[in-house]
Amino acid sequence: MSVLPLVFTSGWASGINAYAVVLLLGIFGATGLTDEVPASLQRTDVLIVAGVLFLCEAVADKIPYVDSLWDSVHTVIRPVAGAVVGALLAGQSGSLPDLAAGAVGGSTALASHFVKAGTRMAINTSPEPFSNIAVSTAEDLGVGGIVTFAMFNPQAAAVIAAVLLAIGLAVVIYLWSRIRRFRRRRAQRREEKRLAAEVRTGTGAPPG
């Protein structure tokens, strides 16, 4: 059986929470739930690092504006993680060339990361923090549920991931005006901080 559906699903999930994907796959492989996971993802040190980073993301991802900063930092990390996981899964099964699997996993992760980052920018135009918490929790549960489901039915999980990705892209396009508003507001805040710093420097006032 081709490993492509699992590569696609893991790529989609990596674009949302790469650390959760590595942690879940490693646990599934270490517990013998599946033979598709390579030994490199089952190593204790990999699981510990993935677990710690997952906890960090679980906190940062629920704080307004901090979540968008976190997303910016992970613009490269998530697609790279999706590509690496995809290549490792392909190398383990031998049913798909590593390079092709890496391309599928990386590009899918990049697309889902774009959806996540864009959605958060739109949500951050609202001053209340509860929507961030709700969306972040839904993302964590969704990634965990679909990656787990992929262990038992990879084809169906890939279809679900593809549908969610398509819906997410459509939502981001629909919310593009709010995303632009968020970016303008963030640029305005940076400019205000810069001007305030120049004023303090010119007057010799202490930072405040």
PDB file of N, CA, C and O in Angstrom, residues 16-41:
ATOM      1  N   ILE A  16       0.060  22.873  10.728  1.00  0.00           N
ATOM      2  CA  ILE A  16      -0.703  23.419  11.859  1.00  0.00           C
ATOM      3  C   ILE A  16       0.064  23.262  13.157  1.00  0.00           C
ATOM      4  O   ILE A  16       0.180  24.199  13.952  1.00  0.00           O
ATOM      5  N   ASN A  17       0.603  22.082  13.390  1.00  0.00           N
ATOM      6  CA  ASN A  17       1.367  21.831  14.617  1.00  0.00           C
ATOM      7  C   ASN A  17       2.360  20.702  14.348  1.00  0.00           C
ATOM      8  O   ASN A  17       2.050  19.524  14.555  1.00  0.00           O
ATOM      9  N   ALA A  18       3.540  21.080  13.886  1.00  0.00           N
ATOM     10  CA  ALA A  18       4.547  20.083  13.502  1.00  0.00           C
ATOM     11  C   ALA A  18       5.017  19.260  14.689  1.00  0.00           C
ATOM     12  O   ALA A  18       5.294  18.061  14.556  1.00  0.00           O
ATOM     13  N   TYR A  19       5.099  19.878  15.863  1.00  0.00           N
ATOM     14  CA  TYR A  19       5.596  19.162  17.038  1.00  0.00           C
ATOM     15  C   TYR A  19       4.620  18.078  17.471  1.00  0.00           C
ATOM     16  O   TYR A  19       5.028  17.003  17.905  1.00  0.00           O
ATOM     17  N   ALA A  20       3.321  18.352  17.336  1.00  0.00           N
ATOM     18  CA  ALA A  20       2.323  17.340  17.673  1.00  0.00           C
ATOM     19  C   ALA A  20       2.426  16.148  16.731  1.00  0.00           C
ATOM     20  O   ALA A  20       2.273  14.991  17.154  1.00  0.00           O
ATOM     21  N   VAL A  21       2.692  16.405  15.458  1.00  0.00           N
ATOM     22  CA  VAL A  21       2.818  15.326  14.476  1.00  0.00           C
ATOM     23  C   VAL A  21       4.001  14.428  14.812  1.00  0.00           C
ATOM     24  O   VAL A  21       3.875  13.195  14.839  1.00  0.00           O
ATOM     25  N   VAL A  22       5.152  15.029  15.062  1.00  0.00           N
ATOM     26  CA  VAL A  22       6.344  14.248  15.403  1.00  0.00           C
ATOM     27  C   VAL A  22       6.111  13.448  16.688  1.00  0.00           C
ATOM     28  O   VAL A  22       6.460  12.265  16.775  1.00  0.00           O
ATOM     29  N   LEU A  23       5.504  14.099  17.679  1.00  0.00           N
ATOM     30  CA  LEU A  23       5.249  13.427  18.954  1.00  0.00           C
ATOM     31  C   LEU A  23       4.286  12.254  18.786  1.00  0.00           C
ATOM     32  O   LEU A  23       4.542  11.147  19.285  1.00  0.00           O
ATOM     33  N   LEU A  24       3.195  12.465  18.079  1.00  0.00           N
ATOM     34  CA  LEU A  24       2.204  11.405  17.894  1.00  0.00           C
ATOM     35  C   LEU A  24       2.767  10.248  17.077  1.00  0.00           C
ATOM     36  O   LEU A  24       2.601   9.072  17.453  1.00  0.00           O
ATOM     37  N   LEU A  25       3.418  10.556  15.962  1.00  0.00           N
ATOM     38  CA  LEU A  25       3.979   9.483  15.141  1.00  0.00           C
ATOM     39  C   LEU A  25       5.019   8.690  15.921  1.00  0.00           C
ATOM     40  O   LEU A  25       5.077   7.456  15.830  1.00  0.00           O
ATOM     41  N   GLY A  26       5.860   9.401  16.681  1.00  0.00           N
ATOM     42  CA  GLY A  26       6.868   8.711  17.476  1.00  0.00           C
ATOM     43  C   GLY A  26       6.258   7.791  18.513  1.00  0.00           C
ATOM     44  O   GLY A  26       6.728   6.657  18.702  1.00  0.00           O
ATOM     45  N   ILE A  27       5.207   8.258  19.166  1.00  0.00           N
ATOM     46  CA  ILE A  27       4.536   7.424  20.169  1.00  0.00           C
ATOM     47  C   ILE A  27       3.872   6.216  19.519  1.00  0.00           C
ATOM     48  O   ILE A  27       3.959   5.090  20.022  1.00  0.00           O
ATOM     49  N   PHE A  28       3.209   6.444  18.374  1.00  0.00           N
ATOM     50  CA  PHE A  28       2.558   5.335  17.681  1.00  0.00           C
ATOM     51  C   PHE A  28       3.573   4.276  17.261  1.00  0.00           C
ATOM     52  O   PHE A  28       3.311   3.070  17.353  1.00  0.00           O
ATOM     53  N   GLY A  29       4.724   4.742  16.776  1.00  0.00           N
ATOM     54  CA  GLY A  29       5.754   3.789  16.367  1.00  0.00           C
ATOM     55  C   GLY A  29       6.369   3.070  17.548  1.00  0.00           C
ATOM     56  O   GLY A  29       6.587   1.849  17.506  1.00  0.00           O
ATOM     57  N   ALA A  30       6.643   3.807  18.628  1.00  0.00           N
ATOM     58  CA  ALA A  30       7.289   3.207  19.794  1.00  0.00           C
ATOM     59  C   ALA A  30       6.391   2.193  20.491  1.00  0.00           C
ATOM     60  O   ALA A  30       6.874   1.219  21.084  1.00  0.00           O
ATOM     61  N   THR A  31       5.080   2.421  20.435  1.00  0.00           N
ATOM     62  CA  THR A  31       4.143   1.498  21.085  1.00  0.00           C
ATOM     63  C   THR A  31       3.738   0.337  20.180  1.00  0.00           C
ATOM     64  O   THR A  31       2.965  -0.526  20.597  1.00  0.00           O
ATOM     65  N   GLY A  32       4.243   0.334  18.944  1.00  0.00           N
ATOM     66  CA  GLY A  32       3.934  -0.775  18.038  1.00  0.00           C
ATOM     67  C   GLY A  32       2.591  -0.662  17.365  1.00  0.00           C
ATOM     68  O   GLY A  32       2.114  -1.635  16.769  1.00  0.00           O
ATOM     69  N   LEU A  33       1.962   0.524  17.441  1.00  0.00           N
ATOM     70  CA  LEU A  33       0.656   0.694  16.809  1.00  0.00           C
ATOM     71  C   LEU A  33       0.753   0.628  15.293  1.00  0.00           C
ATOM     72  O   LEU A  33      -0.182   0.210  14.613  1.00  0.00           O
ATOM     73  N   THR A  34       1.918   1.035  14.762  1.00  0.00           N
ATOM     74  CA  THR A  34       2.122   1.011  13.315  1.00  0.00           C
ATOM     75  C   THR A  34       3.582   0.706  13.010  1.00  0.00           C
ATOM     76  O   THR A  34       4.464   0.987  13.823  1.00  0.00           O
ATOM     77  N   ASP A  35       3.787   0.116  11.829  1.00  0.00           N
ATOM     78  CA  ASP A  35       5.155  -0.152  11.360  1.00  0.00           C
ATOM     79  C   ASP A  35       5.616   0.895  10.352  1.00  0.00           C
ATOM     80  O   ASP A  35       6.727   0.798   9.828  1.00  0.00           O
ATOM     81  N   GLU A  36       4.777   1.913  10.093  1.00  0.00           N
ATOM     82  CA  GLU A  36       5.091   2.924   9.088  1.00  0.00           C
ATOM     83  C   GLU A  36       6.050   3.992   9.600  1.00  0.00           C
ATOM     84  O   GLU A  36       6.624   4.749   8.818  1.00  0.00           O
ATOM     85  N   VAL A  37       6.217   4.084  10.929  1.00  0.00           N
ATOM     86  CA  VAL A  37       7.023   5.168  11.510  1.00  0.00           C
ATOM     87  C   VAL A  37       8.478   4.738  11.625  1.00  0.00           C
ATOM     88  O   VAL A  37       8.780   3.704  12.228  1.00  0.00           O
ATOM     89  N   PRO A  38       9.405   5.520  11.071  1.00  0.00           N
ATOM     90  CA  PRO A  38      10.823   5.157  11.145  1.00  0.00           C
ATOM     91  C   PRO A  38      11.359   5.262  12.571  1.00  0.00           C
ATOM     92  O   PRO A  38      10.830   6.011  13.406  1.00  0.00           O
ATOM     93  N   ALA A  39      12.437   4.543  12.835  1.00  0.00           N
ATOM     94  CA  ALA A  39      13.013   4.501  14.182  1.00  0.00           C
ATOM     95  C   ALA A  39      13.510   5.874  14.641  1.00  0.00           C
ATOM     96  O   ALA A  39      13.523   6.169  15.828  1.00  0.00           O
ATOM     97  N   SER A  40      13.916   6.724  13.689  1.00  0.00           N
ATOM     98  CA  SER A  40      14.439   8.041  14.062  1.00  0.00           C
ATOM     99  C   SER A  40      13.393   8.905  14.750  1.00  0.00           C
ATOM    100  O   SER A  40      13.736   9.771  15.573  1.00  0.00           O
ATOM    101  N   LEU A  41      12.126   8.700  14.446  1.00  0.00           N
ATOM    102  CA  LEU A  41      11.060   9.460  15.106  1.00  0.00           C
ATOM    103  C   LEU A  41      10.652   8.837  16.435  1.00  0.00           C
ATOM    104  O   LEU A  41       9.916   9.462  17.199  1.00  0.00           O
TER     105      LEU A  41
END
